[in-house]
Coordinates of C-alpha atoms in Angstrom, one line a residue:
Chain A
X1 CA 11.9 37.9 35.9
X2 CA 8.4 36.7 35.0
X3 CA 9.3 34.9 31.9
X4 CA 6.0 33.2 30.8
X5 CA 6.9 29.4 28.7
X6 CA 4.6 28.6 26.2
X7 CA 4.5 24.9 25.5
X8 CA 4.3 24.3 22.4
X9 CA 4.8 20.0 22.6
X10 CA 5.7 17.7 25.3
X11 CA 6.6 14.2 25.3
X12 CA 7.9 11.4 27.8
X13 CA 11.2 10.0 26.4
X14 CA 13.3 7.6 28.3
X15 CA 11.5 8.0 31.5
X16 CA 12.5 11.5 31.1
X17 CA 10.4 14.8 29.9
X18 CA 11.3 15.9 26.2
X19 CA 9.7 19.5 25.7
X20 CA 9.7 22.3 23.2
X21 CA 8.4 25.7 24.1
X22 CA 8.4 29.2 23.0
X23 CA 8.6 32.3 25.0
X24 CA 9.4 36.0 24.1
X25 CA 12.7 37.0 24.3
X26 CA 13.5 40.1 26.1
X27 CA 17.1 40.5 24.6
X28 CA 16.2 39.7 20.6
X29 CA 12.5 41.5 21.0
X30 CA 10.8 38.5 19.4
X31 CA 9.0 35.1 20.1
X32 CA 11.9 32.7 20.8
X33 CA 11.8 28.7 21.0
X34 CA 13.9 26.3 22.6
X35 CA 13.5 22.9 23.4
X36 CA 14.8 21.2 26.6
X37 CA 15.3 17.1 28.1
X38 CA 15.0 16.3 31.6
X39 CA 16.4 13.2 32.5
X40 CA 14.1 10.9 35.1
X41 CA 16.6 12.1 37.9
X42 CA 15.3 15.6 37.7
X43 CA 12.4 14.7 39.0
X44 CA 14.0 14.9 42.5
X45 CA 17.7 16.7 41.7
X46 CA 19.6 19.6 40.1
X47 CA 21.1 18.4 37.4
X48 CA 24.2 19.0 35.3
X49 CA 23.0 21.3 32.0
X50 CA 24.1 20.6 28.3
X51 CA 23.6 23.6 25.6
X52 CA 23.6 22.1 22.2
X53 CA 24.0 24.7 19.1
X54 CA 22.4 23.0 16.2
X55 CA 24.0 24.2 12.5
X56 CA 22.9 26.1 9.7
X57 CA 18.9 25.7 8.3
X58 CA 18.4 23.7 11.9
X59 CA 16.0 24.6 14.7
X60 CA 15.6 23.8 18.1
X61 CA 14.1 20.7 16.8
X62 CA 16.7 18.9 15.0
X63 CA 18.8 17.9 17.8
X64 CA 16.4 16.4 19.9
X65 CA 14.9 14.7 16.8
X66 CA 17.7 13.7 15.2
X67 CA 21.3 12.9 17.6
X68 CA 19.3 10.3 19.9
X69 CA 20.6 11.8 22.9
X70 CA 18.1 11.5 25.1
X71 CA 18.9 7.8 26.1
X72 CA 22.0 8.8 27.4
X73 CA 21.1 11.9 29.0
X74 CA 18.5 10.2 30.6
X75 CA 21.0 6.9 31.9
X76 CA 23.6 10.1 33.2
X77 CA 21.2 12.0 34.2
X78 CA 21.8 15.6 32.0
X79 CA 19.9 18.2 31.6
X80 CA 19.9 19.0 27.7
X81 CA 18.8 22.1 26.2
X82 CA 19.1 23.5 22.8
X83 CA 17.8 26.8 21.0
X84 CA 16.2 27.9 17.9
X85 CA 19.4 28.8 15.8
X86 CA 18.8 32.8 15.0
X87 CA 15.8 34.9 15.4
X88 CA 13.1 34.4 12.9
X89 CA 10.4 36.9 11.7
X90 CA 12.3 39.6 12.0
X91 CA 10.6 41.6 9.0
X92 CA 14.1 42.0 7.5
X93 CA 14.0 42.1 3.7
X94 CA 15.2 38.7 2.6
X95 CA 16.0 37.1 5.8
X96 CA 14.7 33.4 4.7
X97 CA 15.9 33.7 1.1
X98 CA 19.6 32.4 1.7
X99 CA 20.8 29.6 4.1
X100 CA 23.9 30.8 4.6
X101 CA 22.9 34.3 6.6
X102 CA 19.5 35.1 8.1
X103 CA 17.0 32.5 9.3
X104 CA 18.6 29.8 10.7
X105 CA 22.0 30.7 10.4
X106 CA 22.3 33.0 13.7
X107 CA 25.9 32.1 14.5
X108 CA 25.6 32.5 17.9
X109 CA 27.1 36.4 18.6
X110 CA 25.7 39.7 18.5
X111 CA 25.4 41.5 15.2
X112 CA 27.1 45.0 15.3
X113 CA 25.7 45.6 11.9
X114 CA 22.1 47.0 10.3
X115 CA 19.7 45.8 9.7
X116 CA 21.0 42.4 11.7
X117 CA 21.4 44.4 15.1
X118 CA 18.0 45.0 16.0
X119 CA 17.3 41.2 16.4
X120 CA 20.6 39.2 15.7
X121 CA 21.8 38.9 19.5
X122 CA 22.4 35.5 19.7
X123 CA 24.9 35.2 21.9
X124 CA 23.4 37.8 24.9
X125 CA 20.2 35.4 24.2
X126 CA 22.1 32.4 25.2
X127 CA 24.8 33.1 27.6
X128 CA 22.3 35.8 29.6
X129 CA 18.1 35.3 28.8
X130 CA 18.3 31.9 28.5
X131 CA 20.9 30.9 31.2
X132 CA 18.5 32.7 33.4
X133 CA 15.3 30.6 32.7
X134 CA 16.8 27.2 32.5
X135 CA 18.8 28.0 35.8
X136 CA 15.4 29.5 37.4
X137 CA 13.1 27.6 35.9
X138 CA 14.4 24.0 35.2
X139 CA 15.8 21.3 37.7
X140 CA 19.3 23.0 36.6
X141 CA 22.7 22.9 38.8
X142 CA 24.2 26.1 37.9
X143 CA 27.4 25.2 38.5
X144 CA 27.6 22.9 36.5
X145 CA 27.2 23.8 32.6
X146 CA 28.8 22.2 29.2
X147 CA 28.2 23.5 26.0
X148 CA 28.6 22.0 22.4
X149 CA 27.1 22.0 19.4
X150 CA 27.4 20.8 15.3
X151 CA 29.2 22.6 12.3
X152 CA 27.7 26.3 12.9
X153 CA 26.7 25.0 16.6
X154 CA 30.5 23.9 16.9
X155 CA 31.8 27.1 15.9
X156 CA 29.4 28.8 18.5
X157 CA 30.4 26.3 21.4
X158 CA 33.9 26.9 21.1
X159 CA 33.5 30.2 20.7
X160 CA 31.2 31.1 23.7
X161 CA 33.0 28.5 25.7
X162 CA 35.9 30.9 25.4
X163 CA 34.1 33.9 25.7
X164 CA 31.8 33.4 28.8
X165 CA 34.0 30.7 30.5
X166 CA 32.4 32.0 33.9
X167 CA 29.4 30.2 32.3
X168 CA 30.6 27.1 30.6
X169 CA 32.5 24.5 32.1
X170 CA 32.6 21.7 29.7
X171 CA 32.5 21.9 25.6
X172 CA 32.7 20.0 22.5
X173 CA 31.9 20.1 19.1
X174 CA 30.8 17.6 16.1
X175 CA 32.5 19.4 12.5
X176 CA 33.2 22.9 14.0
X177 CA 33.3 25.8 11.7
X178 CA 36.7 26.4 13.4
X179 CA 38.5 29.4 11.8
X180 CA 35.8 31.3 10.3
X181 CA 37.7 33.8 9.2
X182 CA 39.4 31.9 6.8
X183 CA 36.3 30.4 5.3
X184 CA 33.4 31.6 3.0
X185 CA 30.5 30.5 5.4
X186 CA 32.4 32.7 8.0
X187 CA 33.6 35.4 5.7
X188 CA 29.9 36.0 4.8
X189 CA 28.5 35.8 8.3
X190 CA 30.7 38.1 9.8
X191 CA 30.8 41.1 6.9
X192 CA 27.1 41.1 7.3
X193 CA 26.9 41.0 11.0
X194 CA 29.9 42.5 12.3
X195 CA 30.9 44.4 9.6
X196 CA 34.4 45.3 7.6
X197 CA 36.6 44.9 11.2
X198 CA 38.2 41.5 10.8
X199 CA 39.5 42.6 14.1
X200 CA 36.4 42.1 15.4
X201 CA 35.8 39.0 13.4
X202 CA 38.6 37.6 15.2
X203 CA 36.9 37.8 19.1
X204 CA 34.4 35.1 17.2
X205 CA 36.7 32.6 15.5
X206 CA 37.7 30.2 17.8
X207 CA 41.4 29.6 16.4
X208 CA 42.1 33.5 16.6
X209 CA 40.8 33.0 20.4
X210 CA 43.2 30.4 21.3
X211 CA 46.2 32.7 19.7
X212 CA 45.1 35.3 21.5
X213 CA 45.2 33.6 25.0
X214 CA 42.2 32.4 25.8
X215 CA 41.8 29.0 27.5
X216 CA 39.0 25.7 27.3
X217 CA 38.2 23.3 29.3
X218 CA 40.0 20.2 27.1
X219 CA 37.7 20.1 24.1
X220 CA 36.3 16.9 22.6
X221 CA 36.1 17.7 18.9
X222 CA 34.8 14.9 16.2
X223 CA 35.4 15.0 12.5
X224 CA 34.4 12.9 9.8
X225 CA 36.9 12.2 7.3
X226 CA 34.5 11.7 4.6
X227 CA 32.9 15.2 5.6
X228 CA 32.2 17.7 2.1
X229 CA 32.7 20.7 4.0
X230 CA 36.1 19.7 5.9
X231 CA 38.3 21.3 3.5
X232 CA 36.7 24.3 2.3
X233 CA 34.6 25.5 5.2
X234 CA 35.7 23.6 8.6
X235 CA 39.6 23.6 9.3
X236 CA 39.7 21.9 12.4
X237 CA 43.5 20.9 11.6
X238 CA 44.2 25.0 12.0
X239 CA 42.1 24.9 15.2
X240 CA 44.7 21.7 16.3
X241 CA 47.6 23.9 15.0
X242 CA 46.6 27.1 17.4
X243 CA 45.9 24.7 20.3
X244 CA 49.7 22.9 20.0
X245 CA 51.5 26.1 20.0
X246 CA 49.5 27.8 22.5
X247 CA 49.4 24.2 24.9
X248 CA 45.8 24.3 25.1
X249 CA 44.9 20.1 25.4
X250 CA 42.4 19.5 23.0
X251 CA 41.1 16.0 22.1
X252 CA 40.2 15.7 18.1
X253 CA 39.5 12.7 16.6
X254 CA 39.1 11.8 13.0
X255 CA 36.8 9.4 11.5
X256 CA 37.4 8.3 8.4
X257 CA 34.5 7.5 6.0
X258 CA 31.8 9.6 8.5
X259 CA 30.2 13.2 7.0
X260 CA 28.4 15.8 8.2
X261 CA 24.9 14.4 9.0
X262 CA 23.3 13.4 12.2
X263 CA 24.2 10.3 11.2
X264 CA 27.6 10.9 12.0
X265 CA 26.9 13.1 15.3
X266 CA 24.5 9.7 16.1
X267 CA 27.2 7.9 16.1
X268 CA 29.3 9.6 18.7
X269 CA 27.3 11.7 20.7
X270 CA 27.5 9.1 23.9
X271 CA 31.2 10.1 23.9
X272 CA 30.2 13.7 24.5
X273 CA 27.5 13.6 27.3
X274 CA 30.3 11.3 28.8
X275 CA 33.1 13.7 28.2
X276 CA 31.0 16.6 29.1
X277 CA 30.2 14.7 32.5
X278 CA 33.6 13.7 33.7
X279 CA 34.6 17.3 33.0
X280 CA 31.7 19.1 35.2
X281 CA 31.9 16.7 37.8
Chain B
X1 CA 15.7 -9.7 -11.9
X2 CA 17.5 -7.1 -13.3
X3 CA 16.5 -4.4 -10.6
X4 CA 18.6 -1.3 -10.8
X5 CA 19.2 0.8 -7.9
X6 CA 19.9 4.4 -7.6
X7 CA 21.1 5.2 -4.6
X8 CA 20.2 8.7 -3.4
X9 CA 21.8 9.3 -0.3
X10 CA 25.0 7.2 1.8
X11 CA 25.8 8.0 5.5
X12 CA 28.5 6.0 7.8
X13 CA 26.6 5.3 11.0
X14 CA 27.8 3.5 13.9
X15 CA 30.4 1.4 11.5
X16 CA 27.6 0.2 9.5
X17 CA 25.9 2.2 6.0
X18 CA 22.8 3.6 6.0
X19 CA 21.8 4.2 2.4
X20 CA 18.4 5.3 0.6
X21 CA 17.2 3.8 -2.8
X22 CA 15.0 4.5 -5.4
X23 CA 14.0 1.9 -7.8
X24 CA 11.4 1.1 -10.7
X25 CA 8.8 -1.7 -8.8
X26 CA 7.4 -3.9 -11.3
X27 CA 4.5 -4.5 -9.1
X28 CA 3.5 -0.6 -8.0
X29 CA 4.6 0.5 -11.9
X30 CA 6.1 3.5 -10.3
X31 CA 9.2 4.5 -8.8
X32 CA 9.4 3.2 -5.2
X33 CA 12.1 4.3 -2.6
X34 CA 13.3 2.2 0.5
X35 CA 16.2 3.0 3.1
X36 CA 18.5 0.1 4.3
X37 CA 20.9 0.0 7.7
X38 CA 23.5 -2.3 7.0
X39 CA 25.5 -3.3 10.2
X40 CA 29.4 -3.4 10.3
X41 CA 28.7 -7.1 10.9
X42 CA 27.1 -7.5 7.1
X43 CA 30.4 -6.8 5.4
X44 CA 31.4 -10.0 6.1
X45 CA 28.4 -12.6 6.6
X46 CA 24.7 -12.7 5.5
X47 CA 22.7 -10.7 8.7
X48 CA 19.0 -11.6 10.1
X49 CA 16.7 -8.6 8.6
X50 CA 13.8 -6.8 10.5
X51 CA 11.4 -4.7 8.2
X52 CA 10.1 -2.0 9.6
X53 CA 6.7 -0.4 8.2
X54 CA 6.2 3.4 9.4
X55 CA 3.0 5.3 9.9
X56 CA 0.8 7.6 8.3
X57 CA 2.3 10.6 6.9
X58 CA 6.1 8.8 7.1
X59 CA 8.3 7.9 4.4
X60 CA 11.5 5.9 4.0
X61 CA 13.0 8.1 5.9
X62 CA 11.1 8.3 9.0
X63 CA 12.3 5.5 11.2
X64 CA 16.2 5.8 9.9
X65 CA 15.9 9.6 11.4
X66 CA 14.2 9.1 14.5
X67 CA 13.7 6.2 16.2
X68 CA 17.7 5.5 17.1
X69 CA 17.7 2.0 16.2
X70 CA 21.2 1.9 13.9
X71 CA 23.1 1.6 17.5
X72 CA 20.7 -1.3 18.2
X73 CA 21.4 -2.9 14.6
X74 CA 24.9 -2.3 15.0
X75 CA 25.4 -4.1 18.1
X76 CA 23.4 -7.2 17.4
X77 CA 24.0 -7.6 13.7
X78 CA 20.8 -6.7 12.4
X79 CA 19.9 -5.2 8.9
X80 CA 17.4 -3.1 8.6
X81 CA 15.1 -1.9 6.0
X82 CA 12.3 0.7 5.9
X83 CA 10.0 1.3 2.7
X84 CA 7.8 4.1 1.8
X85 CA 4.6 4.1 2.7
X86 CA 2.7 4.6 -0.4
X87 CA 3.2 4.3 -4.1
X88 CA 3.4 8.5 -4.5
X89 CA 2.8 10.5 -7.8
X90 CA 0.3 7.9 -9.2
X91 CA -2.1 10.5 -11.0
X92 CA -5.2 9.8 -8.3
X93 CA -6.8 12.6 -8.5
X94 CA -6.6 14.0 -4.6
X95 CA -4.0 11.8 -3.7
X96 CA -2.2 13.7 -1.6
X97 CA -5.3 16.2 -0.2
X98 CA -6.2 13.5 2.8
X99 CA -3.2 12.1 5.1
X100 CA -5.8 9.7 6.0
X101 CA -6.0 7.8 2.5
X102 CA -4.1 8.0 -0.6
X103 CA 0.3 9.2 -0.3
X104 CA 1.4 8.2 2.7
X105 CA -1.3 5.7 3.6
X106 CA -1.0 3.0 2.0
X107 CA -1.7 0.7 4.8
X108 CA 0.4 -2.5 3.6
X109 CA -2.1 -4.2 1.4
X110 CA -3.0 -4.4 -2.4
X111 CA -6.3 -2.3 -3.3
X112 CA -8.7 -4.2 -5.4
X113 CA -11.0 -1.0 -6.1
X114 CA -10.2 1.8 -8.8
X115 CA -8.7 4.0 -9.1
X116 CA -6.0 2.7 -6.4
X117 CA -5.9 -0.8 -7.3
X118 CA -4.2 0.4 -10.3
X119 CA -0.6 1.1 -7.9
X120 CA -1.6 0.5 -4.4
X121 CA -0.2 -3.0 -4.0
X122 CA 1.9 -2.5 -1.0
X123 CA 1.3 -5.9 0.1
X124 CA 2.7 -7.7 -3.1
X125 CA 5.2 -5.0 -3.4
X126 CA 6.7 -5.8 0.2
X127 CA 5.9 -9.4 0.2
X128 CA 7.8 -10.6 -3.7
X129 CA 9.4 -7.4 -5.2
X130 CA 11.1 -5.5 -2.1
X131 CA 12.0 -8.9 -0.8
X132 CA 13.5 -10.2 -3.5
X133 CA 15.6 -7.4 -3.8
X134 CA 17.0 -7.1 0.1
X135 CA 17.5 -10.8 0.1
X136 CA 19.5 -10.5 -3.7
X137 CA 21.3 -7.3 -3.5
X138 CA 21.9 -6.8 0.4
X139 CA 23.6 -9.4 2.6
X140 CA 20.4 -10.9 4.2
X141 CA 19.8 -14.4 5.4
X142 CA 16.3 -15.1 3.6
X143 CA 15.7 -17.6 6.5
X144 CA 16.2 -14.9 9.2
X145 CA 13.4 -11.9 8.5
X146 CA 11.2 -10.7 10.5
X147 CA 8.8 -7.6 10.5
X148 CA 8.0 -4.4 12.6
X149 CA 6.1 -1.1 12.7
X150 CA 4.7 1.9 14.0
X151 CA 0.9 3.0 13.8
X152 CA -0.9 1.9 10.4
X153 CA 2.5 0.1 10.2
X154 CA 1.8 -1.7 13.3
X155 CA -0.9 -3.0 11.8
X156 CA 0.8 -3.9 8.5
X157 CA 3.2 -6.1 10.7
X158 CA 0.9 -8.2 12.5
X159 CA -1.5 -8.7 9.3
X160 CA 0.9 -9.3 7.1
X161 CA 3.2 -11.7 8.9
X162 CA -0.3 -13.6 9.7
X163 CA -0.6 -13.5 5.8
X164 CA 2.9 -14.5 4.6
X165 CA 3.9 -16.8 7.8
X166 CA 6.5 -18.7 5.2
X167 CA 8.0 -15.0 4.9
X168 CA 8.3 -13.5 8.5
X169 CA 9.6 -15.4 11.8
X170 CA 9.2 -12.5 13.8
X171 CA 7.3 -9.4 15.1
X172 CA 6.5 -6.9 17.0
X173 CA 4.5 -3.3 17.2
X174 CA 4.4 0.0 18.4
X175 CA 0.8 1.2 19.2
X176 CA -0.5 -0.9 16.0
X177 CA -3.5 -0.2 14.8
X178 CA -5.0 -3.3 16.0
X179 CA -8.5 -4.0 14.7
X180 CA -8.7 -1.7 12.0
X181 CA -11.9 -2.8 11.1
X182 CA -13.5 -1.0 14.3
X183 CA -12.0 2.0 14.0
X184 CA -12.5 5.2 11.7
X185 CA -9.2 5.1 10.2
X186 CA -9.3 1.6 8.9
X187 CA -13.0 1.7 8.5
X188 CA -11.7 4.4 5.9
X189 CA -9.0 3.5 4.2
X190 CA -10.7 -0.3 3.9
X191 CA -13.9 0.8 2.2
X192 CA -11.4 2.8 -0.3
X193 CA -9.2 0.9 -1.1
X194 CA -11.1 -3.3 -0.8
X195 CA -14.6 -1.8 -1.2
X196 CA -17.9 -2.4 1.1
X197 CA -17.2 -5.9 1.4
X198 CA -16.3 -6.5 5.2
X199 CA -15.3 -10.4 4.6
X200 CA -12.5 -9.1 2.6
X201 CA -11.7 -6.0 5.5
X202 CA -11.4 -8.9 7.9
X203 CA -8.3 -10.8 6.3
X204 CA -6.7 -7.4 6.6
X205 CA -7.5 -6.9 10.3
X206 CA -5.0 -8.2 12.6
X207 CA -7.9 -9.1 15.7
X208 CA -9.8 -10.7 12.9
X209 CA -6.9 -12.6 11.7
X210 CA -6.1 -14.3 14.8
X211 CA -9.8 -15.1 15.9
X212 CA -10.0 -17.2 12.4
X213 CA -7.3 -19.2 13.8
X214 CA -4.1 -17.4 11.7
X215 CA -0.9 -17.7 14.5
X216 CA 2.0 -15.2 15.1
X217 CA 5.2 -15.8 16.7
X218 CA 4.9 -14.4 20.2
X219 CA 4.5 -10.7 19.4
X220 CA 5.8 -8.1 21.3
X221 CA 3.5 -4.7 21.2
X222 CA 4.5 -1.4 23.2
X223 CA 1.4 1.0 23.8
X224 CA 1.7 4.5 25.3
X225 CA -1.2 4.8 27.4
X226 CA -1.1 8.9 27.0
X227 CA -1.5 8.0 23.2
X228 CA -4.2 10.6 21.8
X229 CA -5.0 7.7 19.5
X230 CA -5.3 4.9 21.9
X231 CA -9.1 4.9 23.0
X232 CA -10.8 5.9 19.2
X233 CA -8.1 4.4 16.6
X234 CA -5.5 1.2 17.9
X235 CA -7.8 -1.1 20.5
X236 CA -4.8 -3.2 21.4
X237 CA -7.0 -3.9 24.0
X238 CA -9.5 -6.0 21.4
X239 CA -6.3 -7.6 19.6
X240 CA -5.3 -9.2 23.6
X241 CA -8.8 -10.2 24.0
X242 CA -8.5 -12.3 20.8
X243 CA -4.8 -13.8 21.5
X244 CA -6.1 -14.8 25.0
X245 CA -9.3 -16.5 23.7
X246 CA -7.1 -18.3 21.2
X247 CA -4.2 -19.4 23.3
X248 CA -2.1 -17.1 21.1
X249 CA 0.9 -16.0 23.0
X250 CA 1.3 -12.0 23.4
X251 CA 3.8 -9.7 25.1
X252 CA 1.8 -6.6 25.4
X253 CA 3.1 -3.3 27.4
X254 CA 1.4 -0.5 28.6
X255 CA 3.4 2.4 29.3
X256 CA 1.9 5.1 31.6
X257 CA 2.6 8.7 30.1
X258 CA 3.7 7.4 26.8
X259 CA 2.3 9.2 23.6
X260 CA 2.5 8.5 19.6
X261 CA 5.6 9.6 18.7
X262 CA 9.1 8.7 18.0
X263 CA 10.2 9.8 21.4
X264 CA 8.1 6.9 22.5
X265 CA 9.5 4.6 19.8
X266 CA 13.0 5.5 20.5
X267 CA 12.3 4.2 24.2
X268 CA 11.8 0.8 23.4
X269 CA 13.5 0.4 20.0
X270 CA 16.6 -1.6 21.7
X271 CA 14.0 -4.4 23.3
X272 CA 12.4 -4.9 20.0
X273 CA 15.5 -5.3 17.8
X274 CA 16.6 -7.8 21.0
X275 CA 12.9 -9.4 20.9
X276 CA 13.4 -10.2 17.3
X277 CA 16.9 -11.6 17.6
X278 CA 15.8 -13.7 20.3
X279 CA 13.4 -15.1 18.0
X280 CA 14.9 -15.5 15.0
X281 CA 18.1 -17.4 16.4

């Protein structure tokens, strides 16, 4: 693989490295960027890798900007690494014009559907081209990798988490989109990029997953209480319901009077790098 | 004062509120905005308050998003309280063309040329009106304030709590821009907005300030020393010169590999929020 990184910013942070670079992707045919934080300890050692999915209009920049991470990362010694959140560019008629599909609202699988296909492959991006360059090219222990992510990002954590759990050993998620199949945001996604098969719709919604048999590493999910897309769009409680009847441990907590910002992902995200440390090590 | 707040946005955060305002100032004649941290501690008594003054291009927003010092507040009680960073929409022809001078450049002091003197009064704005308000409307011990920033807002902390000693008991700075009469930035917003007269520059000027005998408490100032602004713009190294000649106490650290940014801020946020509780006790 002779992947060449462009780097596009780099910063110290923490007595760590905070970086952002762009590279072209093999697997989605297009510039791709991504931004990664090595803690001080990778200076000399593998470390323990984080994936964080950002949600919908967010880019690889919001994370790292915005959740105040890095001092944690940095005292635990994580690597944390999160990606653009869809392909962008991709000359598709329209692609920018609607938050809710397109630019910035990936969802973190493989569109089946045209024109989405030709770029929209999200989820081979992640859990195959860009494994492979943080494990080859950054102070990564590949045995040890957590995933997680916020609202959109949730849904895909859980979701890859259950699909690829070869790959990821640890996962949480801030506001999941956690049955997308019985919400709009996901009931528009997945028309467009899987088509009319809500069978197929259901190998991507994390509560059909856990029905179906598949397994998690005991998830750490936080939601706000005070959150405007809880009831419409999120349904962590039918997530919980899956997870009780199929004995799959899962750890939700609900905060009352928190939303959906980064304010609210601020306030807990030292509870995740912790949780996602205990479970790797 | 009959001040009326709007409140545009309200985010739990770490137990405490973090809210942004807009409000008509009196003194700027335009609408103003201002974002406030309130700890979980401030629901029940009166809290010390730290201003903090951002940097060119920044808003309200700025240092609420990324520097990661609500934890910080939280923890030790502190409310905090960012303003803009210019009047904005004032009819200036080319107001907004130059990030140098002009929106987002305001550089904390009242204008006395036209056409800015007409709504650049950041000084007076800060100093009476926003004041008044945080220690009126919020649950702020007027005897516990002191005053911080980034950049240009570096400078506006040392300069003004030289100016308005009765006001501020404490302060620090990130990579302040610390003799603004010696470098181009300063050189050009000064001539702008006080005219050619370089008596007047020099009460704005922090270095100048404490060569004339004006006395701080002890500041604390974190530089980066990979800052691409260090060597032509902040000259922290002429503001130590002047401290030491004047027996005026200084904390100043030099960081090796540190830049500009937020990612440096966020670094050493925690030690100034501790710096300033330390002195205000």
């Amino acid at each position: 693989m002779a992947v060449k990184l462009e780097v596009r910013n780099q910063h110290v942070c923490f007595g760590g490295i905070q970086s952002f670079y762009e590279h072209h992707s093999q697997i989605i045919n297009l510039p791709m960027r991504f931004s990664v934080y090595e803690p001080p300890q990778a200076q000399h050692t593998k470390r323990p890798v984080l994936f964080f999915l950002a949600g919908l209009t967010c880019t690889e920049e919001t994370f790292m900007i915005k959740a105040g991470a890095q001092r944690y990362a940095a005292e635990l010694g994580l690597l944390l690494v999160s990606p653009d959140t869809s392909p962008r560019h991709t000359g598709i008629a329209g692609e920018a014009d609607d938050w809710e599909i397109g630019s910035g609202a990936g969802f973190y699988l493989d569109a089946t559907e045209a024109p989405w296909s030709r770029h929209f492959r999200m989820e081979s991006y992640l859990t195959q081209e860009l494994l492979e360059i943080i494990s080859k090219k950054f102070p990564a222990d590949p045995e040890r990798i957590g995933i997680f992510g916020h609202s959109m990002g949730g849904h895909g954590a859980l979701t890859l988490a259950m699909r690829h759990p070869q790959v990821y050993r640890s996962v949480s998620a801030f506001a999941p989109i956690a049955a997308p199949v019985n919400c709009l945001w996901g009931q528009k996604a997945f028309s467009r990029y899987l088509g009319e098969s809500t069978e197929l719709w259901k190998k991507h919604d994390s509560t059909e997953l856990i029905e179906s048999g598949h397994r998690l590493p005991t998830p750490l999910i936080d939601q706000g209480m005070n959150d405007p897309f809880l009831i419409e769009q999120l349904h962590p409680d039918y997530f919980e319901t899956a997870c009780q009847k199929m004995n799959q441990p899962l750890i939700l907590r609900r905060h009352p009077g928190y939303d959906h910002s980064y304010y609210f992902v601020s306030t807990f995200i030292a509870d995740h790098l912790r949780h996602h440390l205990e479970t790797l090590i």
